[in-house]
Short mmCIF file of N, CA and C in Angstrom, two decimals:
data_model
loop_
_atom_site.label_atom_id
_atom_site.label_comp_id
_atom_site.label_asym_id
_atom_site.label_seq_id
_atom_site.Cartn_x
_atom_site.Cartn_y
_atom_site.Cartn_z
N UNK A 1 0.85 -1.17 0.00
CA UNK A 1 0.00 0.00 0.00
C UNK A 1 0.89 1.23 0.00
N UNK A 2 1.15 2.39 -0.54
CA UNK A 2 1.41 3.27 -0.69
C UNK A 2 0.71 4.74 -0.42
N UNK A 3 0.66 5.60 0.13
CA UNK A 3 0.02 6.68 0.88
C UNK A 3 0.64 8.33 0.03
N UNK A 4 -0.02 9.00 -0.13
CA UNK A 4 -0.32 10.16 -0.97
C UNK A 4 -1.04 11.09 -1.09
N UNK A 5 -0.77 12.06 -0.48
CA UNK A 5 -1.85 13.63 -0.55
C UNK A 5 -3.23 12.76 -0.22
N UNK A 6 -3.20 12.24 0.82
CA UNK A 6 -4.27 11.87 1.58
C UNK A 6 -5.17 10.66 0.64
N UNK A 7 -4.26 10.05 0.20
CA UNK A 7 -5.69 9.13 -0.87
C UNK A 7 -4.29 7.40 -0.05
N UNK A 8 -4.70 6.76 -0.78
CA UNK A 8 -3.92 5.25 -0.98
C UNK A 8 -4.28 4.43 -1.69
N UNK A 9 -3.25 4.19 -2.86
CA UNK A 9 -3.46 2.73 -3.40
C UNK A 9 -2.81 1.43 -3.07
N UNK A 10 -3.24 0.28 -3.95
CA UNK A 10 -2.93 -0.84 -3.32
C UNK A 10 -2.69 -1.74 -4.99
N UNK A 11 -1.80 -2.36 -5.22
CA UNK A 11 -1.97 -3.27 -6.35
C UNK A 11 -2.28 -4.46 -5.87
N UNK A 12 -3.70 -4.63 -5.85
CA UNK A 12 -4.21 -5.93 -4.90
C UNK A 12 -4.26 -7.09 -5.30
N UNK A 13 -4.26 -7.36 -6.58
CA UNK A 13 -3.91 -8.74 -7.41
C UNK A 13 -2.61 -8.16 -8.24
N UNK A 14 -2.11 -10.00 -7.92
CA UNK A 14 -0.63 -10.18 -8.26
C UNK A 14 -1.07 -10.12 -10.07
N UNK A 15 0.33 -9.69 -10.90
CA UNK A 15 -0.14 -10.08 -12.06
C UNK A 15 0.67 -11.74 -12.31
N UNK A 16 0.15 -12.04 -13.01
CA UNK A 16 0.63 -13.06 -13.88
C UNK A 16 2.14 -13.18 -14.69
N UNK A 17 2.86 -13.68 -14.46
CA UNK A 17 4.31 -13.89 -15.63
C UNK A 17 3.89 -15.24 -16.10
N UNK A 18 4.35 -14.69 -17.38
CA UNK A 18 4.31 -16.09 -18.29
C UNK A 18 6.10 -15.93 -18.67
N UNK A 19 6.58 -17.26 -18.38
CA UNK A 19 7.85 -17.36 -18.81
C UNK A 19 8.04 -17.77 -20.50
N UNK A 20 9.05 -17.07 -21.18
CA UNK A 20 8.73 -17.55 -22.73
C UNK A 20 9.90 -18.51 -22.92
N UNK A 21 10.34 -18.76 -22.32
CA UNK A 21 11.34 -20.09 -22.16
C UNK A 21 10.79 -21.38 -22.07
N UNK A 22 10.04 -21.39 -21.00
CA UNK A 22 9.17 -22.89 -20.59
C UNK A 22 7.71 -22.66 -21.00
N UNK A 23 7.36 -21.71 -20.33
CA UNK A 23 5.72 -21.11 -20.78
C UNK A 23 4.86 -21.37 -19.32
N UNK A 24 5.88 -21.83 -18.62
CA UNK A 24 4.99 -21.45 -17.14
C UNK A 24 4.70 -20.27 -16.87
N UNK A 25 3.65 -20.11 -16.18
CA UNK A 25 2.80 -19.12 -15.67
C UNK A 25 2.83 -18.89 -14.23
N UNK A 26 3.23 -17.83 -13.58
CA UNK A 26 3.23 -17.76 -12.61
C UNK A 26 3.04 -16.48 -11.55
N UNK A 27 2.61 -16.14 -10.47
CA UNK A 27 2.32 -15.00 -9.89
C UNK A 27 3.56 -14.17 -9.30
N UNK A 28 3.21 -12.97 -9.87
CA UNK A 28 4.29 -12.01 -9.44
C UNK A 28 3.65 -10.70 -8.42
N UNK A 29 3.87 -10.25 -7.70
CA UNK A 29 3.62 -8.79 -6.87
C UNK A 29 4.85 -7.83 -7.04
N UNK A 30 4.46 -6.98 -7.56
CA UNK A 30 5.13 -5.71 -7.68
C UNK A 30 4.96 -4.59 -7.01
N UNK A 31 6.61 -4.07 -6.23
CA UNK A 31 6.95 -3.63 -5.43
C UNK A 31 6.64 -1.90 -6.14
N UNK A 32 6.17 -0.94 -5.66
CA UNK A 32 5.78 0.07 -6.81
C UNK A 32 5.50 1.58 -6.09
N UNK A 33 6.39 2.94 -6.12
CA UNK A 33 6.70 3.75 -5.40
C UNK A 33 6.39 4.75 -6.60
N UNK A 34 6.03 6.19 -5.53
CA UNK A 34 5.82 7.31 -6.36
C UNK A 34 6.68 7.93 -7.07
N UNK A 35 6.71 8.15 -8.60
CA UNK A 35 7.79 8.99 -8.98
C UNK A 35 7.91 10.45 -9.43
N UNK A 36 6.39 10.47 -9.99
CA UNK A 36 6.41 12.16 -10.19
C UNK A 36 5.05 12.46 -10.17
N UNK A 37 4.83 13.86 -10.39
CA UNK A 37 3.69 14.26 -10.29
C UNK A 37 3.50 15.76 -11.52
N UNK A 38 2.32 15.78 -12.32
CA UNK A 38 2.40 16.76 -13.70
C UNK A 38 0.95 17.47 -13.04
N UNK A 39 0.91 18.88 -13.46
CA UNK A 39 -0.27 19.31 -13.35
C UNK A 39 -0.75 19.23 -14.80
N UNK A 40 -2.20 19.01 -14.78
CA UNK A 40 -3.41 18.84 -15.68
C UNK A 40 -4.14 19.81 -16.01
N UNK A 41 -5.48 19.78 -16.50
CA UNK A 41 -6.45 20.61 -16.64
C UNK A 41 -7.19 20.33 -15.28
N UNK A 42 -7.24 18.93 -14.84
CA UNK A 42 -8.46 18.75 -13.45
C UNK A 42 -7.56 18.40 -12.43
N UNK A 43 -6.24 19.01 -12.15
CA UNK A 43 -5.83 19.15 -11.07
C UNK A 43 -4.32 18.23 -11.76
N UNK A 44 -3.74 17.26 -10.46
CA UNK A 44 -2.20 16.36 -10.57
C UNK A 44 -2.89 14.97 -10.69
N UNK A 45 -1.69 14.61 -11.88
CA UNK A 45 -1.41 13.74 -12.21
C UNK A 45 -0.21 13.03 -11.85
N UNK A 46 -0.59 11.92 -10.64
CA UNK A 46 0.33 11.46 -10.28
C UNK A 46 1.06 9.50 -10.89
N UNK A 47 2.63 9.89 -11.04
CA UNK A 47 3.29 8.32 -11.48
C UNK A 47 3.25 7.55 -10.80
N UNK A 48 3.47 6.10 -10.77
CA UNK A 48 3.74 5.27 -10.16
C UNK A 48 4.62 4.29 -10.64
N UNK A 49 5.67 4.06 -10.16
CA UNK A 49 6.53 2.69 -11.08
C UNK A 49 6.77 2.03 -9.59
N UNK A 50 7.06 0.45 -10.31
CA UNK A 50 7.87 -0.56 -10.29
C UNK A 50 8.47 -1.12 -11.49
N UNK A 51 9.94 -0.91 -10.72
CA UNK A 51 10.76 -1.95 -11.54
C UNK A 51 11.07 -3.33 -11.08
N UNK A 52 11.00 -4.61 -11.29
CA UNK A 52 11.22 -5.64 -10.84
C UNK A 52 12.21 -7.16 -11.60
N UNK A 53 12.40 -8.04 -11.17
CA UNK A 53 13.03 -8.93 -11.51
C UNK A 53 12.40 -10.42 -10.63
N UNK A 54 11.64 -11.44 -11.71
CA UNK A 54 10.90 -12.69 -10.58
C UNK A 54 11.92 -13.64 -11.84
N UNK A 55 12.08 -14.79 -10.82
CA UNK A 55 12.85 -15.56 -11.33
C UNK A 55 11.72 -16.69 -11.78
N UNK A 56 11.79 -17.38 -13.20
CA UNK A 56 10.71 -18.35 -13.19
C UNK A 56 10.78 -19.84 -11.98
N UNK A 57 9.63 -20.28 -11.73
CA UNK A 57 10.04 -21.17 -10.72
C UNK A 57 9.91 -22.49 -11.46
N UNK A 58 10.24 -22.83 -12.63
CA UNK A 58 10.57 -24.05 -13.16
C UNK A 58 11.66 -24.00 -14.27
N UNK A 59 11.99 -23.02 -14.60
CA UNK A 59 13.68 -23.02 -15.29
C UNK A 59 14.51 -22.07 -14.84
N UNK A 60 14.12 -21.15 -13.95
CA UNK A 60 15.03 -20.15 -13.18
C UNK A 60 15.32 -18.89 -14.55
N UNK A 61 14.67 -18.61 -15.50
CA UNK A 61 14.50 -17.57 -16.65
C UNK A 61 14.54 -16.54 -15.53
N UNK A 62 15.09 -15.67 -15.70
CA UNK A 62 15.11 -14.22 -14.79
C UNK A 62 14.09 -13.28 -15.71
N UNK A 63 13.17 -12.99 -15.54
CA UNK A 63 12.00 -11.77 -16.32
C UNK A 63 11.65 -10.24 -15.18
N UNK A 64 12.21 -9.41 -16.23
CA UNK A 64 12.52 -8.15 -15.91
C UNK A 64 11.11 -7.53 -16.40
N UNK A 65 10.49 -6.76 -16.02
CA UNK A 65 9.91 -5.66 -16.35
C UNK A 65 9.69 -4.12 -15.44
N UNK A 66 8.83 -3.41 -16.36
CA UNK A 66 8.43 -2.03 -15.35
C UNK A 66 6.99 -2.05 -15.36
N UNK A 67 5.82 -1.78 -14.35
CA UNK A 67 4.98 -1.13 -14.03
C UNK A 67 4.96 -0.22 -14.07
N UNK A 68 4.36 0.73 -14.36
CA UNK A 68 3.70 1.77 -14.57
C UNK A 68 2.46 2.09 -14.24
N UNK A 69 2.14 2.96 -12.88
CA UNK A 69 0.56 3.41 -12.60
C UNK A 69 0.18 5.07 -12.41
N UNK A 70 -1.01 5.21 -12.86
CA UNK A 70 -1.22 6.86 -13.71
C UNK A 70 -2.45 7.19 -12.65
N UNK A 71 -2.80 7.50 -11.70
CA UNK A 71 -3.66 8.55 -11.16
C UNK A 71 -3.95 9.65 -11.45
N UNK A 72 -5.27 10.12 -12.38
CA UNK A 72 -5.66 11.46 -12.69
C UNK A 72 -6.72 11.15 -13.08
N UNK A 73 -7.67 11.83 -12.30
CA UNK A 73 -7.46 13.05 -11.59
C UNK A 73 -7.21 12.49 -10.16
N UNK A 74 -6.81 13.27 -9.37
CA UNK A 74 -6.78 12.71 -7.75
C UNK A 74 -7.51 11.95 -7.26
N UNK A 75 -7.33 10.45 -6.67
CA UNK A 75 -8.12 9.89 -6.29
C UNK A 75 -8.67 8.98 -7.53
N UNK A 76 -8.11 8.65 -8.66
CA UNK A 76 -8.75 7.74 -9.58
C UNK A 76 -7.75 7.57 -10.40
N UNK A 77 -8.47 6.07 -10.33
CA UNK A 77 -7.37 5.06 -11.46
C UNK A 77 -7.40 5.79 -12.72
N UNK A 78 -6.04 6.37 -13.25
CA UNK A 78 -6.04 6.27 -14.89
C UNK A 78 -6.16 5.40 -15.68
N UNK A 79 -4.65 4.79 -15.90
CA UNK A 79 -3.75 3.61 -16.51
C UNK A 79 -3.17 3.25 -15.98
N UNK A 80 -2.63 2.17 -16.32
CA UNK A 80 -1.49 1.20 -15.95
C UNK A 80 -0.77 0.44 -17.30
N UNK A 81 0.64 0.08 -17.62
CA UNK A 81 1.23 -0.11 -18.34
C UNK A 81 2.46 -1.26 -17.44
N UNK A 82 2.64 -2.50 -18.50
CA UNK A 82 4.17 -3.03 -18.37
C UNK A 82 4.58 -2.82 -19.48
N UNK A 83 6.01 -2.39 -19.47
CA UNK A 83 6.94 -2.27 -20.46
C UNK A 83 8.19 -2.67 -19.66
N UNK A 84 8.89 -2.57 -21.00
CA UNK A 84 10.78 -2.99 -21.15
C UNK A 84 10.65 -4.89 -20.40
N UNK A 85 9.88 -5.11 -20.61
CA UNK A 85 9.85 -7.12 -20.71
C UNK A 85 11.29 -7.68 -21.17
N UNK A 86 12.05 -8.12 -20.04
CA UNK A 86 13.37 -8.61 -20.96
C UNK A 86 13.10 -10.11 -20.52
N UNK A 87 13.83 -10.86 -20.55
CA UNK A 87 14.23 -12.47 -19.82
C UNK A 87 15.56 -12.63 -19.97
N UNK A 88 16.40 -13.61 -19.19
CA UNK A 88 18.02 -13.89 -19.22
C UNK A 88 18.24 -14.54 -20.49
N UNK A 89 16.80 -15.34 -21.37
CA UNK A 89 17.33 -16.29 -22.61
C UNK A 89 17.14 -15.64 -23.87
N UNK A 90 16.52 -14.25 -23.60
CA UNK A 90 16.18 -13.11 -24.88
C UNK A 90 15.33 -14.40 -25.60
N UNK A 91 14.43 -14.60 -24.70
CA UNK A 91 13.19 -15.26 -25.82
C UNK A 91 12.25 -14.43 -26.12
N UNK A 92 12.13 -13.20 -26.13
CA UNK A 92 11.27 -12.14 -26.53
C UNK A 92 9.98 -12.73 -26.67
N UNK A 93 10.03 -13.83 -25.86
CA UNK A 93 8.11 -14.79 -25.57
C UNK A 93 7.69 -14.27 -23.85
N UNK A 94 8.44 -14.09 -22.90
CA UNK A 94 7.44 -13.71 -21.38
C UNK A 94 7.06 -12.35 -21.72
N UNK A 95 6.26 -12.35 -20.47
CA UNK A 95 5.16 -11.09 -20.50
C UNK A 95 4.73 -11.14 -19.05
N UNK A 96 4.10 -10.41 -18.91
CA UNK A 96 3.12 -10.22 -17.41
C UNK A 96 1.95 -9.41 -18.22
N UNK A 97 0.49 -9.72 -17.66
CA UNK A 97 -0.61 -9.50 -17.27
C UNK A 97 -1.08 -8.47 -16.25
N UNK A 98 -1.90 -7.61 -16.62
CA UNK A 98 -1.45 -6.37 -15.85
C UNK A 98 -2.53 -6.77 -14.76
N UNK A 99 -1.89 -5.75 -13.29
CA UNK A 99 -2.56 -6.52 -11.76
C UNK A 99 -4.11 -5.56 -11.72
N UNK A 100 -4.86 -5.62 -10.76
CA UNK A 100 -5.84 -4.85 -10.83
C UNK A 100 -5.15 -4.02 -10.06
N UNK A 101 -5.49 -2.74 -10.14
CA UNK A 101 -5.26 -1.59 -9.08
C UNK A 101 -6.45 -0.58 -8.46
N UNK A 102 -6.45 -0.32 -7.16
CA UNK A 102 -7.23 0.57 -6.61
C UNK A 102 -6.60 1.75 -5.92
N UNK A 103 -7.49 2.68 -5.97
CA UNK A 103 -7.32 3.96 -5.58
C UNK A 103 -8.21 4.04 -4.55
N UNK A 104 -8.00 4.66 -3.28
CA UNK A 104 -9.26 4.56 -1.89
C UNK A 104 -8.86 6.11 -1.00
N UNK A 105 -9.80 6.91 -0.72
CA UNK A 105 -9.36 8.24 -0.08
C UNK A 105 -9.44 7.70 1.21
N UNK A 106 -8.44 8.08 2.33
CA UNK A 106 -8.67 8.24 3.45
C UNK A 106 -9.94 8.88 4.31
#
């Protein structure tokens, strides 16, 4: 959970990794901190990243990605994005499934 100009979110479901090595599937939680904040037309728009690294748990494939979470206007889910997906075997096949996210005011 993370805390912010009086609101808090939570990425409450894990997403999914699919390893593109083996093709197991498996649950990841991402660790995910504030990074900036833009003013808008209806007030701030605030970032959210995680960067992470889960190791697969049936061939040990290392899968890298970033999260990305977008609050705007205050207090509400924008978007969410994974990008930069690498793996240790450059099988340009894993991925992650994006987690659900909530936004909740104090």
């Amino acid at each position: 959970m993370l805390i912010i100009q009086g609101a808090w979110f939570d990425v409450y479901e894990k997403s999914i990794c699919h390893c593109g090595k083996c093709g197991k599937e498996f649950d990841v939680k991402w660790d995910v901190d504030y990074v900036s904040s833009y003013e808008r037309s209806m007030g701030e728009e605030y970032e959210y990243e995680g960067e992470d690294t889960f190791d697969c748990p049936n061939c040990d494939n290392e899968i890298q990605g970033k999260l990305s979470i977008y609050e705007y206007p205050v207090g509400c889910f924008n978007y969410e994005q994974i990008t930069d997906v690498e793996d240790s075997f450059d099988t340009k096949q894993s991925y992650f499934k994006e987690p659900r996210v909530a936004f909740f005011d104090l």
